[in-house]
Amino acid sequence: MSITKVELADIVYENMKLDKKRATDLVDMFFEEMKNALVKDGEVQVSGFGKFFVKEKKERKGRNPKTGESIMIEPRKVATFHHSQVLKDRLNGQKK
Amino acid sequence: MNKSDLAKQLAEKASLSKGDAEKCVAIVWESIQDALTQGERVEIRGFGSFSVKHFDAREGRNPKTGESIKIEPRSLPRFKAGKDLKDRINHK
C-alpha cells in the first residue's frame, strides 16, 4: 500500500488540531506550492530530505521500440531529485 | 527556494500563521520520510512518487588506485515526477 495525500492529510489533521477539510486543502496547497516553486525557480531545497530541481534535456534521436522507427525526441525539461545524506542515513538505519 | 520559503508561500496562500505553516511543512516531509524508512511507497498524484530501491552488496573498485573494495548493501530513495509536474515545467 502506498501513502497518498489522504494519509498525509490525516497526519496533518491529527497533529495540528484543525478540521479535516482544512487539512486536506493544506496538503493540496503544499504540493501546488512545490510545483509553482519548481516552475518558477527551477529548484527547491528541502533540508534533511533532499533537493528537487529542473534539468534541461537536449534533443536526441530515439527509436519507437515497437516499430523500430527512428524519431527525434524534442529538447525538454525534467524534474529530478537528489537525496540528502540525512535521508540516506535514515533509510539505512542510521537514525540521527 | 527552501523549506522556510515554502512555509512562507503556504502561509500566504492558505492564510495560515507562519508558525502553523512551518509546522505543516515539517509534518509533511517528516511523514514522507517515515513512510520511506518503513519501506513504503509514497504517491502524490500530480506531483510524483517516492520509493526506496535496495542495492545488494557488490565488489567495487577504487578507480584511482585500482584497489578492490566491498560496497555495502544499501537502500536509496527514488523520485519519479508526476504528469502534472512534468507538463508544467515544460509549460504545457
Short mmCIF file of N, CA, C and O in Angstrom, two decimals, chain A residues 7-86:
data_model
loop_
_atom_site.label_atom_id
_atom_site.label_comp_id
_atom_site.label_asym_id
_atom_site.label_seq_id
_atom_site.Cartn_x
_atom_site.Cartn_y
_atom_site.Cartn_z
N GLU A 7 -3.49 10.08 3.41
CA GLU A 7 -2.81 9.74 4.67
C GLU A 7 -2.04 10.95 5.22
O GLU A 7 -2.02 11.17 6.42
N LEU A 8 -1.43 11.71 4.31
CA LEU A 8 -0.69 12.90 4.77
C LEU A 8 -1.65 13.89 5.42
O LEU A 8 -1.33 14.47 6.46
N ALA A 9 -2.83 14.07 4.81
CA ALA A 9 -3.84 14.98 5.38
C ALA A 9 -4.27 14.51 6.76
O ALA A 9 -4.46 15.32 7.67
N ASP A 10 -4.42 13.20 6.93
CA ASP A 10 -4.79 12.65 8.24
C ASP A 10 -3.75 12.99 9.31
O ASP A 10 -4.09 13.34 10.43
N ILE A 11 -2.48 12.86 8.92
CA ILE A 11 -1.41 13.15 9.88
C ILE A 11 -1.41 14.64 10.24
O ILE A 11 -1.26 15.01 11.40
N VAL A 12 -1.60 15.49 9.22
CA VAL A 12 -1.64 16.94 9.47
C VAL A 12 -2.82 17.25 10.40
O VAL A 12 -2.71 18.00 11.37
N TYR A 13 -3.96 16.63 10.11
CA TYR A 13 -5.17 16.83 10.91
C TYR A 13 -4.95 16.43 12.37
O TYR A 13 -5.30 17.18 13.29
N GLU A 14 -4.34 15.28 12.57
CA GLU A 14 -4.11 14.82 13.94
C GLU A 14 -3.12 15.68 14.71
O GLU A 14 -3.23 15.86 15.91
N ASN A 15 -2.14 16.21 14.00
CA ASN A 15 -1.09 16.98 14.67
C ASN A 15 -1.38 18.46 14.83
O ASN A 15 -0.72 19.13 15.61
N MET A 16 -2.32 18.99 14.04
CA MET A 16 -2.46 20.44 14.05
C MET A 16 -3.79 20.96 14.58
O MET A 16 -4.02 22.17 14.57
N LYS A 17 -4.63 20.07 15.04
CA LYS A 17 -5.91 20.50 15.61
C LYS A 17 -6.68 21.44 14.69
O LYS A 17 -7.10 22.52 15.08
N LEU A 18 -6.82 21.05 13.44
CA LEU A 18 -7.71 21.81 12.57
C LEU A 18 -8.63 20.83 11.89
O LEU A 18 -8.40 19.62 11.96
N ASP A 19 -9.72 21.32 11.26
CA ASP A 19 -10.66 20.32 10.75
C ASP A 19 -10.12 19.61 9.52
O ASP A 19 -9.16 20.04 8.89
N LYS A 20 -10.76 18.49 9.22
CA LYS A 20 -10.25 17.56 8.22
C LYS A 20 -10.19 18.19 6.82
O LYS A 20 -9.24 17.99 6.08
N LYS A 21 -11.23 18.93 6.49
CA LYS A 21 -11.29 19.58 5.18
C LYS A 21 -10.12 20.54 5.01
O LYS A 21 -9.46 20.59 3.97
N ARG A 22 -9.86 21.27 6.08
CA ARG A 22 -8.76 22.25 6.06
C ARG A 22 -7.42 21.54 5.89
O ARG A 22 -6.57 21.97 5.14
N ALA A 23 -7.25 20.43 6.60
CA ALA A 23 -6.01 19.66 6.50
C ALA A 23 -5.80 19.16 5.07
O ALA A 23 -4.70 19.23 4.52
N THR A 24 -6.88 18.68 4.46
CA THR A 24 -6.82 18.19 3.07
C THR A 24 -6.42 19.33 2.13
O THR A 24 -5.55 19.16 1.27
N ASP A 25 -7.05 20.49 2.32
CA ASP A 25 -6.72 21.66 1.49
C ASP A 25 -5.27 22.06 1.66
O ASP A 25 -4.59 22.41 0.69
N LEU A 26 -4.78 22.03 2.90
CA LEU A 26 -3.39 22.43 3.15
C LEU A 26 -2.41 21.53 2.43
O LEU A 26 -1.43 21.99 1.84
N VAL A 27 -2.67 20.22 2.48
CA VAL A 27 -1.76 19.28 1.82
C VAL A 27 -1.79 19.51 0.30
O VAL A 27 -0.74 19.53 -0.35
N ASP A 28 -2.99 19.75 -0.24
CA ASP A 28 -3.10 20.07 -1.67
C ASP A 28 -2.29 21.32 -2.02
O ASP A 28 -1.53 21.33 -2.98
N MET A 29 -2.50 22.35 -1.22
CA MET A 29 -1.81 23.62 -1.47
C MET A 29 -0.30 23.47 -1.34
O MET A 29 0.46 24.08 -2.09
N PHE A 30 0.09 22.64 -0.39
CA PHE A 30 1.51 22.40 -0.18
C PHE A 30 2.18 21.87 -1.46
O PHE A 30 3.20 22.41 -1.91
N PHE A 31 1.58 20.87 -2.07
CA PHE A 31 2.20 20.31 -3.29
C PHE A 31 2.03 21.24 -4.49
O PHE A 31 2.88 21.27 -5.38
N GLU A 32 0.95 22.03 -4.48
CA GLU A 32 0.80 23.08 -5.50
C GLU A 32 1.97 24.05 -5.43
O GLU A 32 2.56 24.42 -6.43
N GLU A 33 2.29 24.45 -4.19
CA GLU A 33 3.40 25.41 -3.99
C GLU A 33 4.73 24.80 -4.41
O GLU A 33 5.60 25.49 -4.94
N MET A 34 4.92 23.52 -4.15
CA MET A 34 6.14 22.83 -4.57
C MET A 34 6.26 22.93 -6.09
O MET A 34 7.34 23.22 -6.63
N LYS A 35 5.15 22.68 -6.77
CA LYS A 35 5.18 22.73 -8.24
C LYS A 35 5.43 24.15 -8.73
O LYS A 35 6.27 24.36 -9.61
N ASN A 36 4.72 25.11 -8.13
CA ASN A 36 4.94 26.50 -8.52
C ASN A 36 6.41 26.89 -8.37
O ASN A 36 6.98 27.54 -9.24
N ALA A 37 6.99 26.47 -7.25
CA ALA A 37 8.38 26.83 -6.97
C ALA A 37 9.31 26.21 -8.01
O ALA A 37 10.25 26.86 -8.48
N LEU A 38 9.05 24.97 -8.36
CA LEU A 38 9.90 24.30 -9.36
C LEU A 38 9.77 24.97 -10.73
O LEU A 38 10.76 25.13 -11.44
N VAL A 39 8.55 25.36 -11.07
CA VAL A 39 8.33 26.02 -12.35
C VAL A 39 9.03 27.38 -12.36
O VAL A 39 9.70 27.76 -13.31
N LYS A 40 8.90 28.10 -11.24
CA LYS A 40 9.42 29.46 -11.16
C LYS A 40 10.93 29.51 -10.93
O LYS A 40 11.65 30.20 -11.64
N ASP A 41 11.40 28.79 -9.91
CA ASP A 41 12.82 28.87 -9.54
C ASP A 41 13.67 27.75 -10.13
O ASP A 41 14.88 27.84 -10.16
N GLY A 42 13.05 26.67 -10.50
CA GLY A 42 13.80 25.53 -11.01
C GLY A 42 14.51 24.75 -9.92
O GLY A 42 15.26 23.81 -10.20
N GLU A 43 14.27 25.11 -8.65
CA GLU A 43 14.96 24.40 -7.57
C GLU A 43 14.27 24.57 -6.23
O GLU A 43 13.86 25.68 -5.89
N VAL A 44 14.10 23.49 -5.49
CA VAL A 44 13.61 23.59 -4.12
C VAL A 44 14.50 22.72 -3.23
O VAL A 44 14.66 21.53 -3.47
N GLN A 45 15.07 23.37 -2.23
CA GLN A 45 15.95 22.67 -1.31
C GLN A 45 15.17 22.33 -0.05
O GLN A 45 14.65 23.23 0.61
N VAL A 46 15.05 21.06 0.27
CA VAL A 46 14.34 20.67 1.49
C VAL A 46 15.38 20.07 2.44
O VAL A 46 15.80 18.93 2.27
N SER A 47 15.81 20.87 3.40
CA SER A 47 16.89 20.41 4.27
C SER A 47 16.47 19.17 5.02
O SER A 47 15.34 19.05 5.48
N GLY A 48 17.36 18.22 5.13
CA GLY A 48 17.07 16.96 5.81
C GLY A 48 16.38 15.94 4.93
O GLY A 48 16.18 14.80 5.32
N PHE A 49 16.00 16.36 3.73
CA PHE A 49 15.29 15.44 2.84
C PHE A 49 16.00 15.31 1.50
O PHE A 49 16.42 14.23 1.10
N GLY A 50 16.17 16.44 0.84
CA GLY A 50 16.86 16.41 -0.44
C GLY A 50 16.57 17.65 -1.25
O GLY A 50 15.96 18.59 -0.77
N LYS A 51 17.00 17.61 -2.49
CA LYS A 51 16.83 18.77 -3.35
C LYS A 51 16.11 18.36 -4.63
O LYS A 51 16.45 17.38 -5.26
N PHE A 52 15.07 19.14 -4.96
CA PHE A 52 14.35 18.92 -6.21
C PHE A 52 14.84 19.97 -7.19
O PHE A 52 14.96 21.13 -6.82
N PHE A 53 15.11 19.59 -8.40
CA PHE A 53 15.48 20.61 -9.38
C PHE A 53 15.11 20.21 -10.80
O PHE A 53 14.84 19.04 -11.08
N VAL A 54 15.10 21.23 -11.64
CA VAL A 54 14.70 21.03 -13.02
C VAL A 54 15.96 20.93 -13.87
O VAL A 54 16.87 21.74 -13.74
N LYS A 55 16.02 19.90 -14.68
CA LYS A 55 17.19 19.67 -15.53
C LYS A 55 16.77 19.80 -16.99
O LYS A 55 15.69 19.36 -17.37
N GLU A 56 17.64 20.40 -17.80
CA GLU A 56 17.33 20.53 -19.22
C GLU A 56 17.86 19.31 -19.96
O GLU A 56 18.98 18.88 -19.73
N LYS A 57 17.05 18.75 -20.81
CA LYS A 57 17.49 17.63 -21.65
C LYS A 57 17.60 18.11 -23.08
O LYS A 57 16.69 18.77 -23.58
N LYS A 58 18.70 17.79 -23.73
CA LYS A 58 18.85 18.18 -25.13
C LYS A 58 18.03 17.25 -26.02
O LYS A 58 17.65 16.17 -25.62
N GLU A 59 17.81 17.70 -27.25
CA GLU A 59 17.08 16.82 -28.16
C GLU A 59 18.01 15.66 -28.54
O GLU A 59 19.22 15.79 -28.51
N ARG A 60 17.43 14.52 -28.78
CA ARG A 60 18.24 13.37 -29.17
C ARG A 60 17.43 12.45 -30.07
O ARG A 60 16.20 12.53 -30.12
N LYS A 61 18.17 11.60 -30.74
CA LYS A 61 17.49 10.64 -31.61
C LYS A 61 17.00 9.48 -30.77
O LYS A 61 17.74 8.94 -29.97
N GLY A 62 15.76 9.12 -30.95
CA GLY A 62 15.23 7.97 -30.23
C GLY A 62 14.65 7.00 -31.22
O GLY A 62 14.75 7.20 -32.44
N ARG A 63 14.07 5.96 -30.70
CA ARG A 63 13.52 4.96 -31.58
C ARG A 63 12.22 4.46 -30.97
O ARG A 63 12.13 4.25 -29.77
N ASN A 64 11.23 4.30 -31.78
CA ASN A 64 10.00 3.69 -31.31
C ASN A 64 10.27 2.19 -31.16
O ASN A 64 10.53 1.50 -32.14
N PRO A 65 10.28 1.70 -29.91
CA PRO A 65 10.68 0.31 -29.69
C PRO A 65 9.74 -0.70 -30.37
O PRO A 65 10.13 -1.84 -30.63
N LYS A 66 8.54 -0.28 -30.67
CA LYS A 66 7.58 -1.18 -31.28
C LYS A 66 7.82 -1.32 -32.78
O LYS A 66 7.85 -2.42 -33.32
N THR A 67 8.01 -0.17 -33.42
CA THR A 67 8.13 -0.19 -34.88
C THR A 67 9.57 -0.11 -35.35
O THR A 67 9.86 -0.35 -36.52
N GLY A 68 10.49 0.27 -34.43
CA GLY A 68 11.89 0.40 -34.83
C GLY A 68 12.14 1.70 -35.58
O GLY A 68 13.26 2.01 -35.98
N GLU A 69 11.12 2.47 -35.73
CA GLU A 69 11.18 3.73 -36.46
C GLU A 69 11.98 4.77 -35.67
O GLU A 69 11.85 4.91 -34.47
N SER A 70 12.83 5.49 -36.39
CA SER A 70 13.68 6.49 -35.76
C SER A 70 12.90 7.80 -35.60
O SER A 70 12.28 8.27 -36.54
N ILE A 71 12.94 8.37 -34.40
CA ILE A 71 12.24 9.64 -34.19
C ILE A 71 13.14 10.62 -33.46
O ILE A 71 14.09 10.23 -32.79
N MET A 72 12.83 11.90 -33.56
CA MET A 72 13.61 12.92 -32.86
C MET A 72 12.89 13.22 -31.54
O MET A 72 11.69 13.51 -31.55
N ILE A 73 13.61 13.11 -30.42
CA ILE A 73 13.00 13.47 -29.15
C ILE A 73 13.31 14.94 -28.89
O ILE A 73 14.47 15.34 -28.87
N GLU A 74 12.29 15.72 -28.74
CA GLU A 74 12.41 17.18 -28.58
C GLU A 74 13.19 17.53 -27.30
O GLU A 74 13.14 16.79 -26.33
N PRO A 75 13.88 18.68 -27.30
CA PRO A 75 14.51 19.12 -26.04
C PRO A 75 13.42 19.34 -25.01
O PRO A 75 12.34 19.80 -25.35
N ARG A 76 13.67 18.99 -23.76
CA ARG A 76 12.63 19.15 -22.74
C ARG A 76 13.25 19.31 -21.38
O ARG A 76 14.46 19.14 -21.20
N LYS A 77 12.42 19.61 -20.41
CA LYS A 77 12.89 19.75 -19.04
C LYS A 77 12.32 18.62 -18.21
O LYS A 77 11.19 18.20 -18.43
N VAL A 78 13.11 18.13 -17.27
CA VAL A 78 12.62 17.09 -16.38
C VAL A 78 12.87 17.50 -14.92
O VAL A 78 13.81 18.25 -14.65
N ALA A 79 12.03 17.03 -14.02
CA ALA A 79 12.22 17.31 -12.60
C ALA A 79 12.96 16.13 -11.99
O ALA A 79 12.58 14.99 -12.17
N THR A 80 14.07 16.44 -11.30
CA THR A 80 14.81 15.35 -10.66
C THR A 80 14.99 15.62 -9.18
O THR A 80 14.73 16.72 -8.69
N PHE A 81 15.46 14.62 -8.48
CA PHE A 81 15.60 14.69 -7.03
C PHE A 81 16.94 14.10 -6.61
O PHE A 81 17.33 13.04 -7.11
N HIS A 82 17.64 14.82 -5.75
CA HIS A 82 18.84 14.28 -5.13
C HIS A 82 18.57 14.14 -3.64
O HIS A 82 18.21 15.12 -2.99
N HIS A 83 18.75 12.93 -3.10
CA HIS A 83 18.50 12.76 -1.67
C HIS A 83 19.60 13.41 -0.84
O HIS A 83 20.74 13.54 -1.29
N SER A 84 19.25 13.79 0.38
CA SER A 84 20.26 14.34 1.28
C SER A 84 20.94 13.19 2.02
O SER A 84 20.41 12.07 2.07
N GLN A 85 22.07 13.48 2.61
CA GLN A 85 22.80 12.48 3.39
C GLN A 85 21.95 11.99 4.56
O GLN A 85 21.94 10.80 4.89
N VAL A 86 21.19 12.92 5.17
CA VAL A 86 20.35 12.58 6.32
C VAL A 86 19.31 11.52 5.93
O VAL A 86 19.11 10.53 6.63
#
